[in-house]
CSV table of C-alpha atoms and ligand atoms in Angstrom, one decimal:
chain,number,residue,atom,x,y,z
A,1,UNK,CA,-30.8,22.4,63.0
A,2,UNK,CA,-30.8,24.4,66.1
A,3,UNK,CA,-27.4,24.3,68.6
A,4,UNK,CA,-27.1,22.0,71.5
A,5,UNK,CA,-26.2,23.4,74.8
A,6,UNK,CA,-25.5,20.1,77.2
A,7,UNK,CA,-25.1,20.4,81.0
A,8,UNK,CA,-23.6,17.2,82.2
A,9,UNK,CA,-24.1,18.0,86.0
A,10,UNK,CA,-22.2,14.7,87.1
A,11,UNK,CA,-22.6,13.9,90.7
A,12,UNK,CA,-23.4,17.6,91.5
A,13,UNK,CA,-26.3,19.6,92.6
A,14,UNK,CA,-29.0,19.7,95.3
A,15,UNK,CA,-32.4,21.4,95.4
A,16,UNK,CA,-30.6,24.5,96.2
A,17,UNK,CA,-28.4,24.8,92.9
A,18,UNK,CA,-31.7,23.6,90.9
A,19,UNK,CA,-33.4,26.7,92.3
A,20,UNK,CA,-30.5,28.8,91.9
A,21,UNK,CA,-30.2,27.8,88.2
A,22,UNK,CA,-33.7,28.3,87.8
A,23,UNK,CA,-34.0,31.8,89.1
A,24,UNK,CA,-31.2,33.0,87.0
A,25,UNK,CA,-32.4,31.2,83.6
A,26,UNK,CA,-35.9,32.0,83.7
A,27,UNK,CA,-35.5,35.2,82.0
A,28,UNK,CA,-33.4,33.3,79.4
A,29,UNK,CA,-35.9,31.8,76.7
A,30,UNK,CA,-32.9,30.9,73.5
A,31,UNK,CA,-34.8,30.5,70.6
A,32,UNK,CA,-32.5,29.2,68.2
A,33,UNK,CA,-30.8,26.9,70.7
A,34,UNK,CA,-31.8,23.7,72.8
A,35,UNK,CA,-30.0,23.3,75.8
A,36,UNK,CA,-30.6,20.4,78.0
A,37,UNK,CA,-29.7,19.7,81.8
A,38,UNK,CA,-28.3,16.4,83.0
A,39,UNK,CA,-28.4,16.1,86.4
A,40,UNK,CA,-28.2,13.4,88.6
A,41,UNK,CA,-31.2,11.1,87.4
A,42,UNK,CA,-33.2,11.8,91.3
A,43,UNK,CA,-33.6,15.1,90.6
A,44,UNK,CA,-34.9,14.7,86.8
A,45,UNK,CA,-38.5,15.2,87.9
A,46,UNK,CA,-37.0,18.5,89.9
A,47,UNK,CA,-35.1,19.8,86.7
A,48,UNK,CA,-38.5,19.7,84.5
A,49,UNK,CA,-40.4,21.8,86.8
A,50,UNK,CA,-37.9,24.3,87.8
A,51,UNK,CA,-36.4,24.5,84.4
A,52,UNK,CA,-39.0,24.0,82.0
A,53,UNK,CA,-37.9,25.8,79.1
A,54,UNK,CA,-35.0,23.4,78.9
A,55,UNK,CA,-34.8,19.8,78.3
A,56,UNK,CA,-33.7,17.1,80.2
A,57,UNK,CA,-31.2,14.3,80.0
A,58,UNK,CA,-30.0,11.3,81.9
A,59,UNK,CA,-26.2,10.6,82.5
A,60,UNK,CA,-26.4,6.9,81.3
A,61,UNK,CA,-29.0,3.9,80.9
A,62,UNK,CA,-28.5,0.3,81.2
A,63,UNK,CA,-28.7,-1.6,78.2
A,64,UNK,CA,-31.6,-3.9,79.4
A,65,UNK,CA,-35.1,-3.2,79.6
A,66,UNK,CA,-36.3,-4.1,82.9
A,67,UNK,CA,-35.2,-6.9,85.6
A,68,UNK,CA,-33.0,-8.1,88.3
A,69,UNK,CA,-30.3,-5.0,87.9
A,70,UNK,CA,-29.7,-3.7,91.2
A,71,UNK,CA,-28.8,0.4,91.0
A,72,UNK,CA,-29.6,0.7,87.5
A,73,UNK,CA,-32.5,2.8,85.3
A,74,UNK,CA,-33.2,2.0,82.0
A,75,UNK,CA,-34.2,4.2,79.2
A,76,UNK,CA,-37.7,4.1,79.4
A,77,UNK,CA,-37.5,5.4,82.9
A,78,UNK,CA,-35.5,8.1,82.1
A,79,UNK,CA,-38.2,8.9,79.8
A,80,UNK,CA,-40.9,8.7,81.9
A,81,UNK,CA,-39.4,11.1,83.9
A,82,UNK,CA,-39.4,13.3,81.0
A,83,UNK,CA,-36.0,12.9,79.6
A,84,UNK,CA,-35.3,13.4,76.0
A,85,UNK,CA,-31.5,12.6,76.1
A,86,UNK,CA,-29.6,10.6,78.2
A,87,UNK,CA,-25.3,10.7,77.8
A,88,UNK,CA,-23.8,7.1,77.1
A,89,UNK,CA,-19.8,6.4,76.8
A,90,UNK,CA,-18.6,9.6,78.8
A,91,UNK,CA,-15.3,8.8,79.6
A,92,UNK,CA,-15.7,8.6,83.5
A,93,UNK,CA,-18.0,5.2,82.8
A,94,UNK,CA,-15.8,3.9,80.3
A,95,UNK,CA,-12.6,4.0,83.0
A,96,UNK,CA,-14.0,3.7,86.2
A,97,UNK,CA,-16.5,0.9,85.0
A,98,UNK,CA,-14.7,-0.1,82.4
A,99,UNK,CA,-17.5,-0.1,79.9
A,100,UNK,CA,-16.7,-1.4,76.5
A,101,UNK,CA,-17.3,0.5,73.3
A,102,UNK,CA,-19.6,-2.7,72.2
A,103,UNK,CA,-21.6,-2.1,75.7
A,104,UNK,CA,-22.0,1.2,74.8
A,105,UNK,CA,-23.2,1.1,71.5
A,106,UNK,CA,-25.8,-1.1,73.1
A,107,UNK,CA,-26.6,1.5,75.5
A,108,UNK,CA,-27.2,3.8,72.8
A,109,UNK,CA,-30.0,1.5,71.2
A,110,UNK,CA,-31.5,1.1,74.4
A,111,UNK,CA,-32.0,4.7,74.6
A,112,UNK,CA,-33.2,4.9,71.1
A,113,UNK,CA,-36.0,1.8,71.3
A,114,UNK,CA,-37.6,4.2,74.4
A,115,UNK,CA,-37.6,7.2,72.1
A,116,UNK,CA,-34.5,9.3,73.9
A,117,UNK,CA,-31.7,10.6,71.9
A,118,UNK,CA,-28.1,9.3,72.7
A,119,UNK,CA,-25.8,11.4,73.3
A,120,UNK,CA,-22.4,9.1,72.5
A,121,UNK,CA,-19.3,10.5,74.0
A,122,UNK,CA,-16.2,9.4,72.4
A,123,UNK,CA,-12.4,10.9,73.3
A,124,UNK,CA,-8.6,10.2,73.2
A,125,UNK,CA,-6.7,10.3,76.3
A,126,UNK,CA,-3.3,12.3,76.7
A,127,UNK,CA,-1.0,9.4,75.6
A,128,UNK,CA,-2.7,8.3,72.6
A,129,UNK,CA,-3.1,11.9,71.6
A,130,UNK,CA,1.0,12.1,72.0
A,131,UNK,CA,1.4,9.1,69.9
A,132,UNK,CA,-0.7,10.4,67.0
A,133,UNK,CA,-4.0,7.7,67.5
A,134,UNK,CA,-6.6,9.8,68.1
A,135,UNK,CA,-8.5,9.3,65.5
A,136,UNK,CA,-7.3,5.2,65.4
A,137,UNK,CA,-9.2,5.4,69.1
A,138,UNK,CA,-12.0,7.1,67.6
A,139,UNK,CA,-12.7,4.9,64.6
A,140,UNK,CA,-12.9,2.1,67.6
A,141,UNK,CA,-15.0,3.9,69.8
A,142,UNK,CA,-17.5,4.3,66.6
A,143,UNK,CA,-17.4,0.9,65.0
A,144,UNK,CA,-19.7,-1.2,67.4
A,145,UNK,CA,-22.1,1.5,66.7
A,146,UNK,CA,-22.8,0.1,62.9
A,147,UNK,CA,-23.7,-3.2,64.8
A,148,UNK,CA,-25.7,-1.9,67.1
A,149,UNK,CA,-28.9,-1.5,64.9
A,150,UNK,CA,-28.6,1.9,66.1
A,151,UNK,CA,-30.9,5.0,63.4
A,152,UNK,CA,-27.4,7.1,63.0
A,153,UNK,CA,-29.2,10.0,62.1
A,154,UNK,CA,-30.7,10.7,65.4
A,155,UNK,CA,-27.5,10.2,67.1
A,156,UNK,CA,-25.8,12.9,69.0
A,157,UNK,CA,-21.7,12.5,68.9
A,158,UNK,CA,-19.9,14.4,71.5
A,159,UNK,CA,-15.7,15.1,70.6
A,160,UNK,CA,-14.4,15.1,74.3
A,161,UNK,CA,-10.6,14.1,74.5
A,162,UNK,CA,-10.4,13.1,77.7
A,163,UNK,CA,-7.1,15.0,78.8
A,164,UNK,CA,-9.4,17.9,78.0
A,165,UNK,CA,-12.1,17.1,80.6
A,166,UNK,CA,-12.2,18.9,83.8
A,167,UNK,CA,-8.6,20.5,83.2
A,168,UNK,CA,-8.9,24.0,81.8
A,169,UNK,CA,-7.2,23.0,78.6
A,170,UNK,CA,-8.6,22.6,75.3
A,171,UNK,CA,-7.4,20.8,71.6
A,172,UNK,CA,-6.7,24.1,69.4
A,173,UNK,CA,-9.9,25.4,67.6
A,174,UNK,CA,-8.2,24.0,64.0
A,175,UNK,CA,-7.9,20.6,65.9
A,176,UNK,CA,-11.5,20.8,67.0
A,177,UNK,CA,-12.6,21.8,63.5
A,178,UNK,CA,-10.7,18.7,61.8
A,179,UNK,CA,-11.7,15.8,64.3
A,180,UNK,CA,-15.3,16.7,64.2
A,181,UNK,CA,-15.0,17.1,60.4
A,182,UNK,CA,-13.6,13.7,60.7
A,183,UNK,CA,-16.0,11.9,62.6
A,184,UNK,CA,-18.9,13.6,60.5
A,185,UNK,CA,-17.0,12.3,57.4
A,186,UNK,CA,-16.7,8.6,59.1
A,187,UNK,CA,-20.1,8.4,59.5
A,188,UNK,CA,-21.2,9.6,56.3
A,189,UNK,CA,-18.9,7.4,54.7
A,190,UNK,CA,-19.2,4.0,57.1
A,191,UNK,CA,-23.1,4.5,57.3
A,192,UNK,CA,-24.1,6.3,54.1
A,193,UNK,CA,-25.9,8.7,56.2
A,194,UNK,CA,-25.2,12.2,58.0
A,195,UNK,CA,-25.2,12.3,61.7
A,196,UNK,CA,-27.5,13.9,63.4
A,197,UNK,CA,-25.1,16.5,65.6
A,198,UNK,CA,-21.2,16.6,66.5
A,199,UNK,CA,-20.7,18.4,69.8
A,200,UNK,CA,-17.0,19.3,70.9
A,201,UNK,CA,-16.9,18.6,75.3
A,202,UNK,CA,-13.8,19.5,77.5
A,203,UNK,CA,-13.0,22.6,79.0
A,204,UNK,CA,-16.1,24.8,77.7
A,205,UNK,CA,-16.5,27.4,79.8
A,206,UNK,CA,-17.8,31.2,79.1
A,207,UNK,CA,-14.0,32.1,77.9
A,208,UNK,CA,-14.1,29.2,75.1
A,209,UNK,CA,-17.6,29.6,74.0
A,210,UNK,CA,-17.9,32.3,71.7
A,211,UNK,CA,-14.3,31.2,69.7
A,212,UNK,CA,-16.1,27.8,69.9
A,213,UNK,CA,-19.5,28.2,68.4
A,214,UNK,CA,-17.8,29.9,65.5
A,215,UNK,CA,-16.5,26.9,64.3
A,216,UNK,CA,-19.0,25.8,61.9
A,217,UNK,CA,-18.1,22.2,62.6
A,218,UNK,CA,-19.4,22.6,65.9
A,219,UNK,CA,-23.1,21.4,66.1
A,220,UNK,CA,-23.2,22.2,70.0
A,221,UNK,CA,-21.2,21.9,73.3
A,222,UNK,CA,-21.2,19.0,75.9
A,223,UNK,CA,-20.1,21.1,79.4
A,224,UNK,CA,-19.2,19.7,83.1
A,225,UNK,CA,-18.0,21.9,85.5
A,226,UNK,CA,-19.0,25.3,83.8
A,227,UNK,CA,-22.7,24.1,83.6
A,228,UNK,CA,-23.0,24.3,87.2
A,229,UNK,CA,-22.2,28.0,87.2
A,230,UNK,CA,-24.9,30.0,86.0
A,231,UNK,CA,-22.8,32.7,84.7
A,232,UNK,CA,-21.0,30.7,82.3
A,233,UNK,CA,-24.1,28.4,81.5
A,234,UNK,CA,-25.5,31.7,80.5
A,235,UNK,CA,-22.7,33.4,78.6
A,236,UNK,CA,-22.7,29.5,76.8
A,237,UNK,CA,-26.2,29.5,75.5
A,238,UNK,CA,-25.4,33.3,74.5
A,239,UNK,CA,-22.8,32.5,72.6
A,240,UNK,CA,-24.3,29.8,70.9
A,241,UNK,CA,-27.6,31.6,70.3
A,242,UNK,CA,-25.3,34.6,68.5
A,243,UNK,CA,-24.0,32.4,66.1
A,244,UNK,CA,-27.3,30.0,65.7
B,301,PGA,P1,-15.8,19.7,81.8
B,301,PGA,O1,-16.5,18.3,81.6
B,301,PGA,O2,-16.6,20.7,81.0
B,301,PGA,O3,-15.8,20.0,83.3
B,301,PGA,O4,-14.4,19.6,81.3
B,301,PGA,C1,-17.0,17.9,80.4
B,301,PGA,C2,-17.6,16.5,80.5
B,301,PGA,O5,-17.1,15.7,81.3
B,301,PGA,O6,-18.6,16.2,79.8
């Protein structure tokens, strides 16, 4: 299976950085990885034309179909604007709108029943690292998934510990290489199937990538802040492509 590059743009960009990116990454044709560009869902239809050779992702979907949802999109839009992924549980929705693991896992099937691919972000903050839960938090963030009627084989997981996102510092590549081991075995184990791909997220940047994408955990890379530079974006998808 080929690596995953993931650019979770946030609330960044503008015509202008689209253009930019595109300029720069239309030489770049990565066989042997996909990479796909999140960016804030009104400028999906922008990211397809100007980057074409990638895919394209929302940031999150509501769990509902259609109806009285003021500011929400659901899944199907997202995929009628051409999306093939869409991000569900990052860590910025689950504390600043306090979504629930159960909502999420919901989310997740929503995405799947409109033919997109979750990407399920799931991640310890600094003080339950400190006190040795991580993996407790993990198992919790995963459970409502087995409830959720959700195929867990075309299911992307990304590893982001929270303290990790946005800071410059990173878990320890044998850390990385254990947890995502860990949640691989979890859901081999709780769901008698393998997982479709285990990304690590927090802190990747064109420094990290290379040491990154040679652990052979590592199934591909969920990136914020370095995915809106297009050196590092590039040096990414190089480094994954080396080791693909
Ligand atoms: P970061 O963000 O790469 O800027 O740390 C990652 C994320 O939030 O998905």
């Amino acid at each position: 299976m080929s690596k995953l590059v993931v650019g979770n743009w946030k609330m960044n960009g503008s015509f202008a950085l689209l253009s930019d990116v595109a300029k720069t990454m239309d030489e770049l044709r990565p066989q042997n990885v996909e990479v796909v560009v999140c960016p804030p869902s009104i400028y999906l239809n922008e990211a397809k034309c100007f980057l074409g050779q990638f895919a394209t992702g929302g940031q999150d979907c509501s769990t509902e179909v259609a109806g009285a949802y003021t500011g929400e999109l659901s899944a199907s839009m997202l995929s009628d604007y051409g999306a093939k992924y869409v991000i569900v549980g990052h860590s910025e929705r689950r504390m600043r709108h306090q979504e629930s693991s159960e909502l999420i896992a919901k989310k997740a099937a929503a995405a799947q029943s409109a033919g997109l691919t979750p990407i399920l972000c799931i991640g310890e903050t600094k003080e339950e690292k400190l006190v040795g839960a991580t993996l407790q938090v993990l198992h919790g963030q995963l459970l409502p998934c087995l409830d959720a009627n959700l195929d867990l084989q075309k299911i992307v997981v990304a590893y982001e510990p929270v303290w990790s996102i946005g800071t410059g510092e990173t878990p320890g590549t044998d850390e990385i290489s254990e947890t995502l081991a860990w949640i691989k075995d979890w859901l081999a184990k709780q769901a008698k199937t393998t997982v479709g791909r285990v990304l690590y997220g927090g802190s990747v940047n064109g420094d990290n990538a290379s040491s990154l994408f040679g652990l052979p955990e590592i199934d591909g890379v969920l990136v914020g802040g370095a995915s809106l530079k297009v050196a590092d974006l590039e040096t990414i998808i190089s480094a994954a492509e080396a080791t693909a």
